[in-house]
mmCIF file of C-alpha atoms in Angstrom:
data_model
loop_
_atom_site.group_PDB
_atom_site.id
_atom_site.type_symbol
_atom_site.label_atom_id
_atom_site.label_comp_id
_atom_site.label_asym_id
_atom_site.label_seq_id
_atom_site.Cartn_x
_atom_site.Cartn_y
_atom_site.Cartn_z
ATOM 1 C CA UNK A 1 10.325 79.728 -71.494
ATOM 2 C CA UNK A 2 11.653 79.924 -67.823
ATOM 3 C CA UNK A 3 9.952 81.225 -64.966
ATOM 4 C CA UNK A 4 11.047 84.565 -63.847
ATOM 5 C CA UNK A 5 10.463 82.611 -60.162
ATOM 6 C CA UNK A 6 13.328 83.897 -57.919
ATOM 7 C CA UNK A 7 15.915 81.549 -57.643
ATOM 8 C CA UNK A 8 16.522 81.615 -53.641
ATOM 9 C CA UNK A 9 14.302 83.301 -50.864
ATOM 10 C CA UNK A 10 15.968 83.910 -47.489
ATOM 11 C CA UNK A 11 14.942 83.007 -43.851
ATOM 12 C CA UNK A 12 13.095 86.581 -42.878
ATOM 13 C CA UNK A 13 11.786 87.597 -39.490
ATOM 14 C CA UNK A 14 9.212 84.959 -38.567
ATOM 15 C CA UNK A 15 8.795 83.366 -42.577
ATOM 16 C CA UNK A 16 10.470 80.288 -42.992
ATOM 17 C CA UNK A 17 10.514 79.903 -46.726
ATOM 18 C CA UNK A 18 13.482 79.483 -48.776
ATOM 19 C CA UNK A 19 14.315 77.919 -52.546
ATOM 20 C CA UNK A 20 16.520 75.585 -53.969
ATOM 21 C CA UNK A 21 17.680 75.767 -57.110
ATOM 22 C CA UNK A 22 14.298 75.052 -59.390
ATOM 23 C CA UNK A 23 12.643 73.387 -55.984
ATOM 24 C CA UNK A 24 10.326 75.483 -54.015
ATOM 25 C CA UNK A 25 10.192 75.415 -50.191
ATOM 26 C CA UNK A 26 7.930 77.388 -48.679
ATOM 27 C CA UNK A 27 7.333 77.354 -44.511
ATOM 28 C CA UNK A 28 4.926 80.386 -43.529
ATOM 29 C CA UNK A 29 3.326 80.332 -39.995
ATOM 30 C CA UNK A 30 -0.572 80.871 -40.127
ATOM 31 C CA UNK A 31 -0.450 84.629 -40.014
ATOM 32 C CA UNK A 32 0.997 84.941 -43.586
ATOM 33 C CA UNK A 33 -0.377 82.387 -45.097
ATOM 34 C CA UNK A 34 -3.290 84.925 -47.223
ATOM 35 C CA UNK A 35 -0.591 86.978 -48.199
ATOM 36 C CA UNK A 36 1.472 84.248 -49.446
ATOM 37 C CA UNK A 37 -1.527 82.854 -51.263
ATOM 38 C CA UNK A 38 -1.891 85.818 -52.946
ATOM 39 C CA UNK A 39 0.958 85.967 -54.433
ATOM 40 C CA UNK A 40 2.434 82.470 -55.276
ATOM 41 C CA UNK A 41 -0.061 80.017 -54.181
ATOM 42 C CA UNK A 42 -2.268 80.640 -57.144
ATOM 43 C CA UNK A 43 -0.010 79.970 -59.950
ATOM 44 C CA UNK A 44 1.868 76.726 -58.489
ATOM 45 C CA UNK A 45 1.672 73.770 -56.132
ATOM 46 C CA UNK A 46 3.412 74.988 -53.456
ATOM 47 C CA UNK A 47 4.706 71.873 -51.037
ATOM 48 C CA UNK A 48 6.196 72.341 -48.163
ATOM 49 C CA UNK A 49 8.888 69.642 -48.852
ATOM 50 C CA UNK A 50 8.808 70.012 -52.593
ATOM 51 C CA UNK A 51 7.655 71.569 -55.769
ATOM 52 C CA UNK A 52 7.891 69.906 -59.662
ATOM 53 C CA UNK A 53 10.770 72.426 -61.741
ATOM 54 C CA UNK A 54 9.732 75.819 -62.225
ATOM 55 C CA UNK A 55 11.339 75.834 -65.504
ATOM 56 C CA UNK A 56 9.232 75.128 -68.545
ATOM 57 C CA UNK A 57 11.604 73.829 -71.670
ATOM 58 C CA UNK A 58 8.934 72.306 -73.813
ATOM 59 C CA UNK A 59 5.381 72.047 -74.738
ATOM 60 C CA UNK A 60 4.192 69.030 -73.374
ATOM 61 C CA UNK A 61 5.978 69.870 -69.859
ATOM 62 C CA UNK A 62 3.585 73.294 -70.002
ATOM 63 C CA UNK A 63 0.646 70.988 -71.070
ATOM 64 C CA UNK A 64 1.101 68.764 -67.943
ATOM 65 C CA UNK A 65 2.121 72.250 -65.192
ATOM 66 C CA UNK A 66 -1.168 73.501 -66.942
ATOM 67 C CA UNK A 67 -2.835 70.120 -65.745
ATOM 68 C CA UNK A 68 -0.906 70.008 -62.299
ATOM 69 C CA UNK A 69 -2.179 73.680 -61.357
ATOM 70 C CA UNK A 70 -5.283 72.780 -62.295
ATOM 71 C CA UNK A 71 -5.436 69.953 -60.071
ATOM 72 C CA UNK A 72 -4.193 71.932 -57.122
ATOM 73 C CA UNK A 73 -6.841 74.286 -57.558
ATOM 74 C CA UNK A 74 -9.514 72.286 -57.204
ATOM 75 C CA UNK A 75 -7.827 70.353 -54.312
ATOM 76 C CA UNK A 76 -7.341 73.754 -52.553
ATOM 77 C CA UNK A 77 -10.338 74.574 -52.756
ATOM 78 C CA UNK A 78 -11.172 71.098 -50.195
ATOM 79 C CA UNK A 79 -8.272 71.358 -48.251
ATOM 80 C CA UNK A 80 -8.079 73.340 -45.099
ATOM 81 C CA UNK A 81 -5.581 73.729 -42.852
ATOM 82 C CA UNK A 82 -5.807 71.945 -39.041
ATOM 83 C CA UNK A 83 -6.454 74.234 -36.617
ATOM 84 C CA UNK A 84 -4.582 72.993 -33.215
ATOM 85 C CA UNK A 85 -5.757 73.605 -30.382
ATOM 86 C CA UNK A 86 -3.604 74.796 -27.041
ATOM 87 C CA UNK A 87 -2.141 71.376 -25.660
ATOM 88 C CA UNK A 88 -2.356 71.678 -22.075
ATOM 89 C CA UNK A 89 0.096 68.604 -20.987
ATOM 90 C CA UNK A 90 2.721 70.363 -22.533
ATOM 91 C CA UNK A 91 2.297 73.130 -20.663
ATOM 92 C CA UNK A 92 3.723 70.996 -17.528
ATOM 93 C CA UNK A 93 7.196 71.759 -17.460
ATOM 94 C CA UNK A 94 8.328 67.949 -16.832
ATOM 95 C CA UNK A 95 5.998 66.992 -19.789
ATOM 96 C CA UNK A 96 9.504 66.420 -22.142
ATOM 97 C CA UNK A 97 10.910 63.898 -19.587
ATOM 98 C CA UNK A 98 7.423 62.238 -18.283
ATOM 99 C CA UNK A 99 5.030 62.842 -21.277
ATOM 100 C CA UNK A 100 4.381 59.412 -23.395
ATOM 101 C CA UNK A 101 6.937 58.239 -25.611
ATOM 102 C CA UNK A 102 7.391 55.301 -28.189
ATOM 103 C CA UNK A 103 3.613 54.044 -26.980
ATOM 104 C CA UNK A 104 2.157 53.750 -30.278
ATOM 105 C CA UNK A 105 3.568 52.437 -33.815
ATOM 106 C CA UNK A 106 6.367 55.418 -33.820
ATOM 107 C CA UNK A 107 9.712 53.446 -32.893
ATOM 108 C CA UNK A 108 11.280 56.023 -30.188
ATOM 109 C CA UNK A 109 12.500 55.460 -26.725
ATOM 110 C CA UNK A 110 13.516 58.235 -24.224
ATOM 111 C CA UNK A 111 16.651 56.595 -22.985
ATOM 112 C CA UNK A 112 19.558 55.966 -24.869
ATOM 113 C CA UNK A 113 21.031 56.992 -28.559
ATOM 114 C CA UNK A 114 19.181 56.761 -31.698
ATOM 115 C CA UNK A 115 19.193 53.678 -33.613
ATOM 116 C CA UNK A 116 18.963 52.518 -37.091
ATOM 117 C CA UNK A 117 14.965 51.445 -36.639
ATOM 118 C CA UNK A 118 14.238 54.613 -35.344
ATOM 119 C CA UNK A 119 15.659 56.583 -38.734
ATOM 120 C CA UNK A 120 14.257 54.236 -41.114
ATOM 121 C CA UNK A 121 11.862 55.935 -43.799
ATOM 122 C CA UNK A 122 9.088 54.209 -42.802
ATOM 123 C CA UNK A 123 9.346 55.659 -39.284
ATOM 124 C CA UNK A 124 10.363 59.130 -40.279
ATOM 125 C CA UNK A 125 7.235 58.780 -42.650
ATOM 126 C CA UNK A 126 5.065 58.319 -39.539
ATOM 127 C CA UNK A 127 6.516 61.989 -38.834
ATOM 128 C CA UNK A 128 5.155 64.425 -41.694
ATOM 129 C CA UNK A 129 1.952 62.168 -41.489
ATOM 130 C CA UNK A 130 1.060 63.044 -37.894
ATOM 131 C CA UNK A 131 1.022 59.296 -36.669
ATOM 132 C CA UNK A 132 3.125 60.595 -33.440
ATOM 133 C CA UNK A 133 3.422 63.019 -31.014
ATOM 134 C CA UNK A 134 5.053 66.352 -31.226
ATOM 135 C CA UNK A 135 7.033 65.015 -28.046
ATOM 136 C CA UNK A 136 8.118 62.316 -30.068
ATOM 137 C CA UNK A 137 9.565 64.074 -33.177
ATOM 138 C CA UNK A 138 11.329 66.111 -30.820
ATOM 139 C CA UNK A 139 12.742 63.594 -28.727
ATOM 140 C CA UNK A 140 14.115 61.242 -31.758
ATOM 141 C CA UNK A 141 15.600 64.548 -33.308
ATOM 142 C CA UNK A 142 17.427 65.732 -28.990
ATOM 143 C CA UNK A 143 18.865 61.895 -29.244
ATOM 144 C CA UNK A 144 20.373 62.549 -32.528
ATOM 145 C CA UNK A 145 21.955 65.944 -31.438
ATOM 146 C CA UNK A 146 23.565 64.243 -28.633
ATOM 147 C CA UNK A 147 21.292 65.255 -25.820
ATOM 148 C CA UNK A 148 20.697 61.720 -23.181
ATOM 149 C CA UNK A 149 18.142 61.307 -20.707
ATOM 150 C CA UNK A 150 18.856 60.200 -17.384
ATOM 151 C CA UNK A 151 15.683 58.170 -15.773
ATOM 152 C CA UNK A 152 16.867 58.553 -12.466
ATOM 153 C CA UNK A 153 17.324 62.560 -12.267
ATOM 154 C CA UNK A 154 14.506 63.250 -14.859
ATOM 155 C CA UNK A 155 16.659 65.502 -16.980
ATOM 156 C CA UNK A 156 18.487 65.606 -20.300
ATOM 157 C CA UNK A 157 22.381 65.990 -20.220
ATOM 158 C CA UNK A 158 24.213 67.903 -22.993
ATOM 159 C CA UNK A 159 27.638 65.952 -22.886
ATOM 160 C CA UNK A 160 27.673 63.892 -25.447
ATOM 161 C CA UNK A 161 26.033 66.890 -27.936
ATOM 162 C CA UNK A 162 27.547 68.133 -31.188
ATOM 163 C CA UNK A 163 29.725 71.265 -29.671
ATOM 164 C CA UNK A 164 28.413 73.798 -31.999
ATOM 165 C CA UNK A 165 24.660 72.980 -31.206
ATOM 166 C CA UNK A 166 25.639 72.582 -27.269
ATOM 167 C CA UNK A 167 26.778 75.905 -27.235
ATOM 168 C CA UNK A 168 23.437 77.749 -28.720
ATOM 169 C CA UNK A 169 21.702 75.458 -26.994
ATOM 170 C CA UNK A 170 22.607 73.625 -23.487
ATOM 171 C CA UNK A 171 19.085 72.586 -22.691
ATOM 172 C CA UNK A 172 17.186 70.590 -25.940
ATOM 173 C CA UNK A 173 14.807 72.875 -27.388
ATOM 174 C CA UNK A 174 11.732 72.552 -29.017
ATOM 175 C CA UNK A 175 11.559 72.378 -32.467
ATOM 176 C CA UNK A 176 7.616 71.728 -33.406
ATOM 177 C CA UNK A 177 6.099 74.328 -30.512
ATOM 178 C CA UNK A 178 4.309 71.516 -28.496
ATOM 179 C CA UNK A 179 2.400 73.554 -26.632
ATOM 180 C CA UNK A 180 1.079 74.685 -29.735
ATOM 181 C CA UNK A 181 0.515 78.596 -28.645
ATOM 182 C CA UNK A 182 1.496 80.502 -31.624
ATOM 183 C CA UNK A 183 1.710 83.858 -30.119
ATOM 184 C CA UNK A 184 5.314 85.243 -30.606
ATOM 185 C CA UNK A 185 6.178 85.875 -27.040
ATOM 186 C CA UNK A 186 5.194 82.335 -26.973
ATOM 187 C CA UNK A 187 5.743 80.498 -30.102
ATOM 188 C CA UNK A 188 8.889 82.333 -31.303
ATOM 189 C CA UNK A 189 12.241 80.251 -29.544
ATOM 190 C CA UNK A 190 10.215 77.183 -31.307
ATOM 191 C CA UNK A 191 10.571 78.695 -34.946
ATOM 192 C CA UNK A 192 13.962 80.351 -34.140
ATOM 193 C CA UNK A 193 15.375 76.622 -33.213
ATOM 194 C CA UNK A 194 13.718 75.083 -35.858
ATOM 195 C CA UNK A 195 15.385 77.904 -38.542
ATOM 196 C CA UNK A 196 18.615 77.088 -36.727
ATOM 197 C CA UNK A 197 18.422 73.235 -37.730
ATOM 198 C CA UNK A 198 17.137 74.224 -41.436
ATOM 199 C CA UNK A 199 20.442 76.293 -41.634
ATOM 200 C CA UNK A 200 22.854 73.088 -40.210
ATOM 201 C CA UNK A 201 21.763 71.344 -43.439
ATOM 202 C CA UNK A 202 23.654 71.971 -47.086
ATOM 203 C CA UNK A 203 22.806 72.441 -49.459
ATOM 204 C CA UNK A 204 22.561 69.673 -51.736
ATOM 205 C CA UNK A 205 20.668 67.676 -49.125
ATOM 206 C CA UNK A 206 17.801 70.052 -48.546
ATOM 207 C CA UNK A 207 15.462 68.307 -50.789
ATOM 208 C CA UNK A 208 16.083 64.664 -48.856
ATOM 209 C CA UNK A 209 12.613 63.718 -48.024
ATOM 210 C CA UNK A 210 11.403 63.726 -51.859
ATOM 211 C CA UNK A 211 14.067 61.158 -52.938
ATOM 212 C CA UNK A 212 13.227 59.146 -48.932
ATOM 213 C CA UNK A 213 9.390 59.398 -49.121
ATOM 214 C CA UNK A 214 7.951 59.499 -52.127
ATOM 215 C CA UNK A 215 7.955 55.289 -52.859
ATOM 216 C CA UNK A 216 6.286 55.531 -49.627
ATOM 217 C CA UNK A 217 3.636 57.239 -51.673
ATOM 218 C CA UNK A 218 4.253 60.577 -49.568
ATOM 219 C CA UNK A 219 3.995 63.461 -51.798
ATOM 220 C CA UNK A 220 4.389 66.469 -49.754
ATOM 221 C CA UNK A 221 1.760 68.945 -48.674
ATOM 222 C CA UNK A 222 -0.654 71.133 -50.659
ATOM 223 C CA UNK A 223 -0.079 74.862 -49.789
ATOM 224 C CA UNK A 224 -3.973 75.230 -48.344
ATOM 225 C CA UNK A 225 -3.023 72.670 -45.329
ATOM 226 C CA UNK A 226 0.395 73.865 -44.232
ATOM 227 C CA UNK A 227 0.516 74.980 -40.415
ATOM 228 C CA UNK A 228 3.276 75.658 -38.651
ATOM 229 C CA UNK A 229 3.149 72.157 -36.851
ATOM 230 C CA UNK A 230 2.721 70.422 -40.363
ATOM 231 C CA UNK A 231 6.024 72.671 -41.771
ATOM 232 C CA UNK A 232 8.243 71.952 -38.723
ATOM 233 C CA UNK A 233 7.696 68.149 -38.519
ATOM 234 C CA UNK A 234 8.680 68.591 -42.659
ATOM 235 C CA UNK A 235 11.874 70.256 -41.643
ATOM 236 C CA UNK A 236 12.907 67.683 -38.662
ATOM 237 C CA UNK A 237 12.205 64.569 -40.640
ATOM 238 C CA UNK A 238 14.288 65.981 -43.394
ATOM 239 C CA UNK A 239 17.236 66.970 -41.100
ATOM 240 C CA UNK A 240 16.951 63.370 -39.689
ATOM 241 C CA UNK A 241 17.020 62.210 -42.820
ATOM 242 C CA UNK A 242 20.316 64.062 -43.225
ATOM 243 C CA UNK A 243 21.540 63.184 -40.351
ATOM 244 C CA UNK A 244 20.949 59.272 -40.657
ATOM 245 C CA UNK A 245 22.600 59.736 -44.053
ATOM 246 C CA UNK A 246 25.986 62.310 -43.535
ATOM 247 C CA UNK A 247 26.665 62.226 -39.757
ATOM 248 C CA UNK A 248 25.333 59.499 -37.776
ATOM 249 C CA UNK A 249 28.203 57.179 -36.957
ATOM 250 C CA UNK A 250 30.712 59.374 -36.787
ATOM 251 C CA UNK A 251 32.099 61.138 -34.193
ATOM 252 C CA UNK A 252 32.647 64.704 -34.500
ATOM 253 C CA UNK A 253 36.611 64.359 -34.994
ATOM 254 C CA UNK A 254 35.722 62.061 -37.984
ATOM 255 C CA UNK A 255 33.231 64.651 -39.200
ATOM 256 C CA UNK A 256 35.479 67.924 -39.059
ATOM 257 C CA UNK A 257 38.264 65.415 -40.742
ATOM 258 C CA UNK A 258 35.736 64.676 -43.726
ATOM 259 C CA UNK A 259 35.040 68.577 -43.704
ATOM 260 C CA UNK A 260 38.401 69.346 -44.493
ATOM 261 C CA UNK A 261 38.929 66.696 -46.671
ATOM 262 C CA UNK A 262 36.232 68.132 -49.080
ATOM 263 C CA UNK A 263 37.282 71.751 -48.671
ATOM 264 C CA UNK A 264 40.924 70.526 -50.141
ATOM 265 C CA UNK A 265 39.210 68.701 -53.258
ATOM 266 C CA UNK A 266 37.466 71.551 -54.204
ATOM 267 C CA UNK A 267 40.250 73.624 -53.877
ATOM 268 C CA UNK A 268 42.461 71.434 -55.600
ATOM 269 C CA UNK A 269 39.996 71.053 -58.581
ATOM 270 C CA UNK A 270 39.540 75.029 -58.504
ATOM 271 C CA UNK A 271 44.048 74.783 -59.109
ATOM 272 C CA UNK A 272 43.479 72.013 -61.825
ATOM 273 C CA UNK A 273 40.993 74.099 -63.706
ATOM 274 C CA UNK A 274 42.960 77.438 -63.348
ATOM 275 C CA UNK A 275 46.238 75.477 -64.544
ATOM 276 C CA UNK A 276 44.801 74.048 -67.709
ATOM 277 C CA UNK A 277 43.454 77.226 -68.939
ATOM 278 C CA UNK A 278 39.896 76.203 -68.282
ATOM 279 C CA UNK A 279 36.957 78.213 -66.973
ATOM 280 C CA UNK A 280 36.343 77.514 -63.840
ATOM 281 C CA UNK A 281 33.442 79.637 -63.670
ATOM 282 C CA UNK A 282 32.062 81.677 -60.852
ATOM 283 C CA UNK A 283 31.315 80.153 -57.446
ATOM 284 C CA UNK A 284 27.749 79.434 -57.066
ATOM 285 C CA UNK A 285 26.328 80.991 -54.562
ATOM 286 C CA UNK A 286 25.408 79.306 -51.579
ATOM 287 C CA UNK A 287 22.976 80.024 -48.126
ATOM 288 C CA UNK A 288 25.528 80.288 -45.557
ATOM 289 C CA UNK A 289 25.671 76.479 -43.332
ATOM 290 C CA UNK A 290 25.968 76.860 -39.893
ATOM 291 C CA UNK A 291 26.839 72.967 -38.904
ATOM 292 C CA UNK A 292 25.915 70.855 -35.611
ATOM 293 C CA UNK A 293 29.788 70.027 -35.497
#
């Protein structure tokens, strides 16, 4: 029997949760977190990066989700969620070009572009299990947009940004909320920001830090410790783990070039279909991508 789960959920207001195909994702900021718990959490693991199938074909796979829900129950009822604290360096407004960087085991320096050590799993792993900074995470994730830092103005120039991020955003945002105030007037151009990178990843690569981090033994969140600052370091480690994988390398000439190229495949397979009488089905639907490039 199949779940009656909805297949997709859409980015709404201030809830960052969406689903892909049987994989849940669910991102809700602290506020809605009862209400969510209420009405999912109970019946499911819910992870933050990812969820076993929702669809049941056989007996022993209900045996085992039986055995899994169990299991999460009884680990909710230990877990609790971190409650952070207002982080007063941030509130300095030179803390993203003099706070510490790349002091501790996370591989990250300010200056220059990102480099292969600095996108390996086991540093992106450091990531979603808070062994760096938020300043960190956000600085790896500016250097792979394009944004540079010049040490002798104390600023971070745009020029060599992807053009369609550049012209949302000039000036690198940030995308975990370091100053970890989560009033809206306050908190709110954090989670937009963050939304706007979740939406710059397709589809089929949503789900990239299960396949990265699991033989690194990390197996997502449980749903009674997600916080916003848990959620968005989640959602940057998997975009850099899309990045590393689809774009790095390439400059954005090469990129729109393999964009096109893909478009005409499918539409060439769509005329192959259609020609030999075949059905060629209806398009899947698909959250809308708004790309970096």
């Amino acid at each position: 029997m199949k779940s009656s789960f909805p297949l997709f959920f859409w980015l709404v207001n201030s809830i960052e949760a969406f689903v892909v195909g049987p994989h849940v994702q669910v991102l809700l900021p602290q506020s809605h977190v009862t209400k969510a718990r209420e009405g999912i959490g109970k019946r499911r693991q819910v992870s933050v990066v990812w969820t076993h199938s929702t669809n049941v074909d056989t007996d022993q796979e209900g045996k085992d989700s039986g055995a899994q829900e169990t299991d999460s129950s009884k680990c909710e009822e230990t877990l609790k969620p971190d409650i952070l604290q207002p982080f007063l360096p941030a509130m300095d407004p030179m803390y993203e070009c003099r706070g510490p960087v790349g002091e501790g085991e996370f591989v990250v320096s300010r200056t220059g572009g990102p480099t292969e050590e600095e996108l390996d799993n086991e540093n992106i792993l450091k990531i979603v299990q808070i062994q760096c900074s938020d300043l960190e995470v956000n600085t790896l994730v500016w250097k792979c947009l394009g944004y540079r830092f010049d040490p002798e103005s104390e600023s971070w120039n745009n020029d060599l940004v992807f053009p369609n991020w550049r012209e949302r955003y000039p000036e690198p945002p940030d995308f975990i909320g370091m100053r970890r105030i989560y009033s809206k007037e306050v908190d709110e151009p954090s989670l937009r920001c963050n939304q706007s990178l979740v939406r710059s990843i397709p589809v089929e690569n949503k789900q990239s830090l299960k396949p990265a981090l699991k033989p690194l033994g990390f197996r997502g969140y449980q749903f009674a410790e997600l916080t916003p600052n848990k959620t968005r370091r989640a959602q940057c480690a998997n975009w850099l783990i899309y990045y590393r994988d689809n774009l790095y390398g390439y400059t954005v000439e090469e990129l729109r070039e393999r964009r096109l190229q893909r478009k005409l495949q499918e539409e060439q397979e769509q005329l192959r279909k259609a020609a030999e009488g075949g059905d060629i089905g209806e398009d899947e639907w698909k959250p809308p991508v708004k790309e970096v490039y």
